[in-house]
Short mmCIF file of C-alpha atoms and ligand atoms in Angstrom, two decimals:
data_model
loop_
_atom_site.label_atom_id
_atom_site.label_comp_id
_atom_site.label_asym_id
_atom_site.label_seq_id
_atom_site.Cartn_x
_atom_site.Cartn_y
_atom_site.Cartn_z
CA MET A 1 31.48 -5.35 -8.93
CA PRO A 2 30.41 -2.82 -6.31
CA THR A 3 32.99 -1.18 -4.14
CA THR A 4 32.58 -0.10 -0.54
CA GLN A 5 33.85 3.02 1.20
CA ASN A 6 36.87 2.81 3.42
CA LYS A 7 36.27 3.72 7.03
CA ASP A 8 37.88 6.69 8.72
CA TYR A 9 39.02 5.06 11.97
CA TYR A 10 40.70 8.22 13.25
CA GLY A 11 37.54 10.21 12.63
CA LEU A 12 35.43 7.58 14.35
CA LEU A 13 37.54 7.81 17.51
CA GLY A 14 37.88 11.57 17.20
CA VAL A 15 41.68 11.55 17.23
CA LYS A 16 44.33 12.98 14.93
CA LYS A 17 46.45 10.86 12.61
CA GLU A 18 49.43 11.58 14.81
CA ALA A 19 47.66 10.36 17.97
CA THR A 20 49.70 8.25 20.36
CA SER A 21 48.50 4.81 21.41
CA ASP A 22 47.62 6.38 24.75
CA ASP A 23 45.43 9.00 23.01
CA ILE A 24 43.69 6.26 21.11
CA ARG A 25 43.09 4.15 24.20
CA LYS A 26 41.63 7.10 26.09
CA ALA A 27 39.44 8.14 23.17
CA PHE A 28 38.07 4.61 22.78
CA ARG A 29 37.38 4.22 26.51
CA LYS A 30 35.46 7.46 26.56
CA LEU A 31 33.32 6.52 23.56
CA ALA A 32 32.85 2.93 24.68
CA ARG A 33 31.39 4.11 27.98
CA ARG A 34 28.84 6.12 26.02
CA TYR A 35 27.90 3.60 23.34
CA HIS A 36 28.31 0.23 25.00
CA PRO A 37 25.19 -1.93 24.43
CA ASP A 38 24.91 -2.58 28.16
CA VAL A 39 24.45 1.14 28.72
CA ASN A 40 21.98 1.49 25.82
CA PRO A 41 19.91 -1.68 25.79
CA GLY A 42 17.88 -2.03 22.61
CA ASP A 43 19.35 1.08 21.00
CA LYS A 44 20.35 -0.02 17.48
CA LYS A 45 22.17 3.21 16.68
CA SER A 46 24.39 2.98 19.73
CA GLU A 47 25.00 -0.68 18.94
CA GLU A 48 26.17 0.22 15.42
CA LYS A 49 28.33 3.02 16.76
CA PHE A 50 29.90 0.76 19.34
CA LYS A 51 30.63 -1.79 16.65
CA GLU A 52 32.35 0.89 14.55
CA ILE A 53 34.49 2.34 17.34
CA SER A 54 35.46 -1.18 18.46
CA GLU A 55 36.60 -1.95 14.94
CA ALA A 56 38.54 1.33 14.77
CA ASN A 57 40.14 0.65 18.15
CA ASP A 58 41.02 -2.91 17.17
CA VAL A 59 43.09 -1.64 14.26
CA LEU A 60 44.52 1.59 15.63
CA SER A 61 45.54 0.14 19.01
CA ASP A 62 47.64 -2.49 17.26
CA GLU A 63 50.86 -1.05 15.92
CA LYS A 64 51.16 -3.48 12.97
CA LYS A 65 47.56 -3.15 11.92
CA ARG A 66 47.66 0.59 12.26
CA LYS A 67 50.67 0.79 9.98
CA ILE A 68 48.92 -1.21 7.24
CA TYR A 69 45.81 0.90 7.69
CA ASP A 70 47.84 4.09 7.33
CA GLN A 71 49.54 2.75 4.22
CA VAL A 72 46.58 1.40 2.23
CA GLY A 73 43.56 3.09 3.74
CA PHE A 74 41.96 0.00 5.30
CA TYR A 75 43.01 -3.08 7.19
CA SER A 76 42.80 -6.80 6.51
CA ASP A 77 44.64 -9.70 8.12
CA GLN A 78 45.39 -10.92 4.62
CA ILE A 79 47.51 -7.94 3.69
CA ASP A 80 51.18 -8.67 3.85
CA PRO A 81 52.99 -5.79 5.60
CA ALA A 82 55.69 -5.92 2.92
CA GLN A 83 53.14 -5.48 0.16
CA ALA A 84 51.52 -2.61 2.02
CA GLU A 85 54.94 -1.06 2.37
CA ALA A 86 55.57 -1.47 -1.37
CA TYR A 87 52.19 0.01 -2.15
CA ALA A 88 52.83 3.04 0.09
CA ARG A 89 56.17 3.67 -1.61
CA GLN A 90 54.55 3.39 -5.02
CA GLN A 91 51.88 5.89 -3.94
CA SER A 92 54.46 8.46 -2.83
CA GLY A 93 56.31 7.91 -6.12
CA GLY A 94 53.15 8.73 -8.04
CA GLY A 95 52.18 8.15 -11.63
CA GLN A 96 52.01 4.35 -11.37
CA PRO A 97 49.03 2.37 -12.61
CA PRO A 98 46.68 0.96 -9.94
CA VAL A 99 47.82 -2.31 -8.40
CA ASP A 100 45.30 -5.15 -8.46
CA PHE A 101 45.45 -7.20 -5.29
CA GLY A 102 42.40 -9.11 -6.51
CA GLY A 103 43.61 -12.44 -5.16
CA PHE A 104 43.37 -11.25 -1.57
CA ASP A 105 40.64 -12.52 0.63
CA PHE A 106 39.58 -9.85 3.04
CA SER A 107 37.57 -11.62 5.66
CA GLY A 108 37.38 -8.60 7.91
CA PHE A 109 36.88 -8.76 11.62
CA GLN A 110 34.05 -11.20 11.91
CA GLY A 111 35.59 -14.62 12.21
CA GLY A 112 38.69 -13.94 10.15
CA PRO A 113 41.32 -16.63 10.71
CA GLY A 114 43.93 -14.24 12.07
CA ALA A 115 41.65 -12.10 14.21
CA GLY A 116 42.40 -13.25 17.70
CA PRO A 117 39.45 -12.74 20.00
CA GLY A 118 41.31 -11.04 22.80
CA GLN A 119 43.69 -8.89 20.79
CA GLN A 120 42.37 -5.53 21.80
CA ALA A 121 41.73 -6.53 25.39
CA GLY A 122 44.65 -4.39 26.45
CA ALA A 123 42.57 -1.29 25.78
CA GLY A 124 40.80 -1.82 29.06
CA SER A 125 37.64 -3.43 27.78
CA GLN A 126 37.89 -6.70 29.71
CA SER A 127 34.88 -5.94 31.83
CA TRP A 128 32.69 -5.49 28.73
CA GLY A 129 33.53 -8.79 27.15
CA SER A 130 35.89 -9.42 24.30
CA PHE A 131 35.47 -8.10 20.80
CA LYS A 132 34.57 -11.48 19.35
CA ASP A 133 32.09 -12.27 22.12
CA ILE A 134 30.22 -9.08 21.39
CA PHE A 135 30.14 -9.79 17.66
CA SER A 136 29.00 -13.37 17.94
CA GLY A 137 26.42 -12.54 20.56
CA ILE A 138 24.83 -9.12 20.59
CA PHE A 139 25.48 -8.35 16.95
CA SER A 140 24.57 -11.67 15.44
CA GLY A 141 21.38 -10.11 14.10
CA ALA A 142 23.34 -8.09 11.55
CA GLN A 143 23.65 -11.07 9.22
CA GLN A 144 19.90 -11.66 8.91
CA PRO A 145 18.47 -11.75 5.37
CA HIS A 146 16.51 -8.71 4.22
CA ARG A 147 13.14 -10.38 3.74
CA PRO A 148 11.30 -11.10 6.98
CA ALA A 149 10.75 -14.82 7.20
CA GLY A 150 7.35 -14.87 8.90
CA PRO A 151 3.95 -14.92 7.19
CA GLN A 152 2.74 -11.55 5.96
CA PRO A 153 -0.96 -11.01 5.37
CA GLY A 154 -2.09 -9.73 1.98
CA THR A 155 -3.56 -6.26 1.64
CA ASP A 156 -7.25 -5.50 1.10
CA LEU A 157 -8.58 -4.28 -2.21
CA GLU A 158 -11.47 -1.91 -2.88
CA TYR A 159 -13.32 -1.70 -6.18
CA GLN A 160 -16.48 -0.01 -7.38
CA ALA A 161 -18.86 -2.51 -8.91
CA THR A 162 -21.62 -1.24 -11.15
CA VAL A 163 -24.67 -3.45 -10.89
CA ASP A 164 -27.61 -3.39 -13.26
CA PHE A 165 -30.75 -1.57 -11.93
CA TRP A 166 -32.86 -4.71 -11.88
CA THR A 167 -30.16 -6.96 -10.41
CA ALA A 168 -29.78 -4.58 -7.48
CA ILE A 169 -33.57 -4.69 -6.88
CA ARG A 170 -34.23 -8.36 -7.44
CA GLY A 171 -30.86 -9.80 -6.47
CA GLY A 172 -28.71 -12.11 -8.56
CA GLN A 173 -25.20 -12.68 -9.78
CA ALA A 174 -22.78 -10.02 -10.95
CA ARG A 175 -19.15 -10.01 -11.95
CA ILE A 176 -16.26 -7.60 -11.94
CA GLN A 177 -12.71 -7.51 -13.30
CA VAL A 178 -10.21 -7.14 -10.49
CA ASN A 179 -6.46 -6.73 -10.65
CA ARG A 180 -5.04 -8.58 -7.68
CA GLN A 181 -1.78 -10.04 -6.48
CA GLU A 182 -2.03 -13.76 -6.40
CA THR A 183 0.32 -16.36 -4.94
CA CYS A 184 2.88 -17.18 -7.61
CA PRO A 185 1.83 -20.44 -9.30
CA SER A 186 5.44 -21.42 -10.02
CA CYS A 187 6.98 -21.13 -6.56
CA HIS A 188 3.77 -21.19 -4.49
CA GLY A 189 4.81 -17.97 -2.79
CA GLN A 190 8.24 -19.23 -1.74
CA ALA A 191 9.87 -16.56 -4.00
CA SER A 192 12.65 -18.99 -4.92
CA SER A 193 12.57 -21.86 -7.33
CA GLY A 194 14.34 -24.10 -4.89
CA GLY A 195 17.79 -24.83 -6.25
CA PRO A 196 20.70 -22.52 -5.48
CA MET A 197 22.13 -20.41 -8.27
CA PRO A 198 25.20 -18.22 -8.70
CA CYS A 199 24.83 -15.05 -6.63
CA PRO A 200 23.95 -12.20 -9.01
CA GLU A 201 25.86 -9.67 -6.87
CA CYS A 202 29.26 -11.35 -7.24
CA ASN A 203 28.49 -13.53 -10.30
CA GLY A 204 29.06 -16.60 -8.17
CA THR A 205 32.63 -15.70 -7.19
CA GLY A 206 31.69 -14.99 -3.57
CA GLN A 207 33.76 -11.82 -3.65
CA VAL A 208 33.30 -8.17 -4.47
CA THR A 209 35.95 -5.54 -4.90
CA GLN A 210 36.87 -2.95 -2.32
CA MET A 211 39.13 -0.06 -3.22
CA GLY A 212 42.08 0.58 -0.94
CA GLY A 213 43.39 3.87 -2.24
CA ARG A 214 44.20 2.89 -5.82
CA MET A 215 44.53 -0.77 -4.88
CA LYS A 216 41.71 -3.20 -5.38
CA PHE A 217 40.97 -5.81 -2.73
CA ASN A 218 38.39 -8.52 -2.80
CA ILE A 219 36.09 -8.90 0.17
CA PRO A 220 33.39 -11.53 0.79
CA CYS A 221 30.20 -10.68 -1.07
CA PRO A 222 27.73 -9.26 1.45
CA ARG A 223 24.72 -10.73 -0.39
CA CYS A 224 25.76 -14.37 -0.32
CA ASN A 225 28.19 -14.03 2.63
CA GLY A 226 31.01 -15.17 0.38
CA THR A 227 29.42 -18.47 -0.58
CA GLY A 228 28.87 -17.41 -4.21
CA ARG A 229 25.49 -19.17 -4.16
CA THR A 230 22.09 -17.79 -3.44
CA SER A 231 18.66 -19.35 -3.59
CA ASN A 232 17.36 -19.07 -7.11
CA ALA A 233 14.83 -16.25 -7.38
CA CYS A 234 11.66 -17.53 -9.04
CA ALA A 235 11.59 -16.49 -12.70
CA THR A 236 7.79 -16.16 -12.78
CA CYS A 237 7.48 -13.65 -9.93
CA GLN A 238 11.07 -12.28 -9.92
CA GLY A 239 11.34 -13.39 -6.31
CA GLU A 240 8.28 -11.45 -5.17
CA GLY A 241 6.27 -14.55 -4.30
CA VAL A 242 3.18 -13.00 -5.88
CA VAL A 243 2.13 -12.14 -9.43
CA SER A 244 -0.34 -9.51 -10.60
CA ARG A 245 -3.33 -10.92 -12.38
CA THR A 246 -6.57 -9.59 -13.77
CA GLU A 247 -9.31 -11.83 -12.59
CA THR A 248 -13.05 -11.99 -13.09
CA VAL A 249 -14.73 -12.19 -9.72
CA ASP A 250 -18.32 -13.39 -9.52
CA PHE A 251 -20.35 -12.20 -6.59
CA ARG A 252 -23.88 -12.44 -5.32
CA ILE A 253 -26.15 -9.42 -5.03
CA LYS A 254 -28.87 -9.49 -2.41
CA ALA A 255 -32.31 -8.28 -3.42
CA GLY A 256 -32.65 -4.63 -2.41
CA THR A 257 -28.92 -3.83 -2.49
CA ARG A 258 -28.56 -0.06 -2.38
CA ASP A 259 -26.17 2.26 -4.16
CA GLY A 260 -23.00 2.73 -2.10
CA GLN A 261 -23.39 -0.53 -0.20
CA ARG A 262 -20.17 -2.39 0.60
CA ILE A 263 -19.80 -6.07 -0.08
CA ARG A 264 -16.91 -7.92 1.52
CA LEU A 265 -15.44 -10.92 -0.25
CA GLN A 266 -13.18 -12.63 2.24
CA GLY A 267 -9.80 -13.77 0.93
CA LYS A 268 -10.33 -12.20 -2.49
CA GLY A 269 -7.83 -9.38 -1.85
CA ASN A 270 -4.09 -9.58 -2.46
CA ALA A 271 -2.33 -12.82 -1.62
CA GLY A 272 -0.19 -12.97 1.52
CA LEU A 273 3.49 -13.91 1.65
CA ASN A 274 5.06 -16.96 3.24
CA GLY A 275 1.72 -18.53 3.96
CA GLY A 276 0.11 -15.30 5.24
CA ALA A 277 -3.65 -15.02 4.77
CA ALA A 278 -4.97 -13.20 1.70
CA GLY A 279 -6.60 -9.79 2.15
CA ASP A 280 -10.27 -9.11 1.48
CA LEU A 281 -11.92 -7.58 -1.55
CA PHE A 282 -14.38 -4.79 -0.79
CA LEU A 283 -16.87 -3.90 -3.48
CA ILE A 284 -18.70 -0.59 -3.40
CA VAL A 285 -21.93 -1.21 -5.27
CA ARG A 286 -23.00 1.39 -7.82
CA THR A 287 -26.56 0.65 -8.91
CA GLY A 288 -27.45 1.36 -12.51
CA THR A 289 -30.18 3.78 -13.59
CA HIS A 290 -33.51 3.23 -15.34
CA PRO A 291 -35.23 5.45 -17.95
CA VAL A 292 -38.55 5.60 -16.03
CA PHE A 293 -37.89 4.70 -12.41
CA THR A 294 -35.62 6.61 -10.08
CA ARG A 295 -34.58 4.73 -6.99
CA VAL A 296 -34.11 6.58 -3.69
CA GLY A 297 -33.23 4.08 -0.99
CA ASP A 298 -36.06 1.57 -1.03
CA ASP A 299 -38.50 4.00 -2.69
CA ILE A 300 -39.17 4.24 -6.40
CA HIS A 301 -39.99 7.68 -7.81
CA LEU A 302 -41.63 8.37 -11.12
CA THR A 303 -43.61 11.08 -12.86
CA VAL A 304 -47.04 10.18 -14.27
CA PRO A 305 -48.76 12.46 -16.80
CA VAL A 306 -52.57 12.83 -16.42
CA THR A 307 -55.18 14.71 -18.44
CA ILE A 308 -57.04 17.75 -17.15
CA ALA A 309 -60.18 15.65 -16.91
CA GLU A 310 -58.40 12.94 -14.86
CA ALA A 311 -56.84 15.51 -12.61
CA SER A 312 -60.02 17.53 -12.03
CA LEU A 313 -62.62 14.77 -11.91
CA GLY A 314 -60.43 12.08 -10.37
CA ALA A 315 -59.70 8.77 -12.04
CA LYS A 316 -58.17 5.36 -11.77
CA VAL A 317 -55.14 5.08 -14.05
CA ASP A 318 -52.62 2.31 -14.72
CA VAL A 319 -49.06 3.18 -13.76
CA PRO A 320 -45.86 1.15 -14.10
CA THR A 321 -44.31 -0.27 -10.95
CA ILE A 322 -41.27 -2.51 -10.53
CA ASP A 323 -43.74 -5.43 -10.35
CA GLY A 324 -45.58 -4.43 -13.52
CA ARG A 325 -48.80 -2.45 -14.00
CA ALA A 326 -50.73 -1.29 -10.98
CA GLN A 327 -53.79 0.89 -10.57
CA LEU A 328 -53.38 4.33 -9.05
CA LYS A 329 -56.38 6.27 -7.79
CA ILE A 330 -56.16 9.94 -8.63
CA PRO A 331 -58.38 11.96 -6.34
CA PRO A 332 -60.55 14.79 -7.79
CA ALA A 333 -58.78 18.16 -8.09
CA THR A 334 -55.27 16.72 -8.11
CA GLN A 335 -52.79 19.44 -8.97
CA SER A 336 -49.78 19.16 -11.23
CA GLY A 337 -46.68 18.39 -9.14
CA GLN A 338 -48.71 16.71 -6.42
CA LYS A 339 -47.17 13.51 -5.05
CA LEU A 340 -49.19 10.36 -4.52
CA ARG A 341 -47.85 7.46 -2.53
CA MET A 342 -48.37 3.84 -3.53
CA ARG A 343 -47.60 1.92 -0.36
CA GLU A 344 -45.24 -1.06 -0.53
CA ARG A 345 -44.77 -0.82 -4.27
CA GLY A 346 -41.10 0.00 -3.84
CA VAL A 347 -38.00 -2.12 -3.33
CA GLU A 348 -37.69 -4.98 -0.89
CA ASN A 349 -35.35 -4.08 1.98
CA ALA A 350 -32.04 -5.97 1.76
CA GLN A 351 -31.83 -6.37 5.54
CA ARG A 352 -35.51 -7.02 6.22
CA PRO A 353 -37.05 -8.75 3.18
CA ASP A 354 -40.57 -8.46 4.68
CA GLN A 355 -40.37 -4.70 4.36
CA ARG A 356 -40.75 -2.77 1.13
CA GLY A 357 -40.41 0.83 0.14
CA ASP A 358 -43.14 2.83 -1.60
CA GLU A 359 -43.63 4.08 -5.11
CA ILE A 360 -43.98 7.83 -5.13
CA VAL A 361 -45.81 9.21 -8.14
CA THR A 362 -45.48 12.84 -9.13
CA ILE A 363 -48.56 13.98 -11.08
CA GLU A 364 -47.95 16.03 -14.18
CA VAL A 365 -51.11 17.52 -15.69
CA VAL A 366 -50.89 17.59 -19.45
CA VAL A 367 -52.68 20.54 -21.06
CA PRO A 368 -54.43 19.46 -24.26
CA LEU A 369 -53.76 21.14 -27.55
CA LEU A 370 -57.26 22.06 -28.73
CA GLN A 371 -57.51 21.39 -32.44
CA ASP A 372 -61.14 22.22 -33.15
CA GLU A 373 -63.57 25.05 -32.52
CA ARG A 374 -66.01 22.88 -30.57
CA SER A 375 -63.36 21.98 -27.95
CA ARG A 376 -62.29 25.61 -27.58
CA GLU A 377 -65.96 26.58 -27.09
CA ILE A 378 -66.37 24.04 -24.32
CA MET A 379 -63.21 25.28 -22.67
CA ARG A 380 -64.39 28.88 -22.75
CA GLU A 381 -67.75 27.82 -21.33
CA LEU A 382 -65.99 25.87 -18.57
CA ALA A 383 -63.92 28.95 -17.75
CA LYS A 384 -67.05 31.11 -17.48
CA LEU A 385 -68.69 28.58 -15.17
CA ASN A 386 -65.59 28.31 -12.98
CA ASN A 387 -64.22 31.82 -12.96
CA GLN A 388 -61.81 31.37 -10.06
CA ASP A 389 -58.62 33.39 -10.25
CA PRO A 390 -55.70 31.02 -9.40
CA ARG A 391 -53.43 34.09 -8.81
CA VAL A 392 -55.45 35.68 -5.98
CA ALA A 393 -53.23 34.26 -3.28
CA LEU A 394 -50.18 35.47 -5.12
CA PHE A 395 -51.32 39.14 -4.91
CA GLU A 396 -52.56 38.81 -1.37
CA LYS A 397 -49.21 37.51 -0.28
CA GLY A 398 -47.45 40.10 -2.44
CA ARG A 399 -48.92 42.95 -0.26
CA GLU A 400 -47.49 41.55 2.93
ZN1 LIG B 501 7.38 -17.29 -7.96
ZN1 LIG B 502 27.59 -13.02 -3.82
#
């Protein structure tokens, strides 16, 4: 069982252990003026502080309570002054084994049967309302459960989805494996399986141990507020309300979807809690490559080899396009590296399906390997007939 720290009431009020009741009253008044919730509306820290100094004052301003506190290190209405006395004597004697006061019920200051509401009123706090009024009113929020009760929306997910080259161009279905948090199928997101179970903090006893010097006292378990029962955490989701699951998500790809495009799948993100809406799944499309075609936006690029004869004389050649074969007209004297545009032979635009990109062909002149003497002769003759120097411009520019 967990134990809690004893509070230093003297330290809280800033007084010495030998302080008179007058010292204590003055110290409390001074601090109360500073930390009272009416002076610091909405300030949680001041509220906590005021609660602490009020508790300290409640004990130290009462002679009987103060004596018990001095003897055992903390105060409870359930401690019999005679037992505290015996304990204090035992402590000063030394060497004794720890005394187990495990049967004691320390119900503290909040609603304890012996804690009279107006007991510390003599300290001059009448105008601020009694101790109990403050605790049942302003501080009632302290007993709230940890988990916020309202609906919490699920978070969004982002995944990269690689889509086949052709699917991205023509459109179609694709799928991706996604790891997402889904509403627990056992408890439907309620995080508990309904029936109460023994509180795991106190093993259903409703009490945990607090050390008072070397004495052990039982106090109400803070988790179950001393009831010993707590709602049964769902075994499937360990009380999270959601479970992690790898799921195959099918999604539609529009014709002309580009690399890097985001697709939003509403409600396919992580599940929300307590009926909160699920997040969205964002897919970043990565389009696959192709051995011949290179896609740049809506344009298709490719390199087409041509012979010297085709390049110099001009020709009509068949080239591949994404729609199949198409004829490309090569003008006479086309140079290697020159780009020819085939209008509207590219990819359909995803936003405007009536628009298409182009196919851009880069010409690559292939120099023939001359195998026979006759071909070499013709080539030499051709060179004599056309004795242009292709490097003239190079030297002209080199002089500049
Ligand atoms: Zn569950
Ligand atoms: Zn408990």
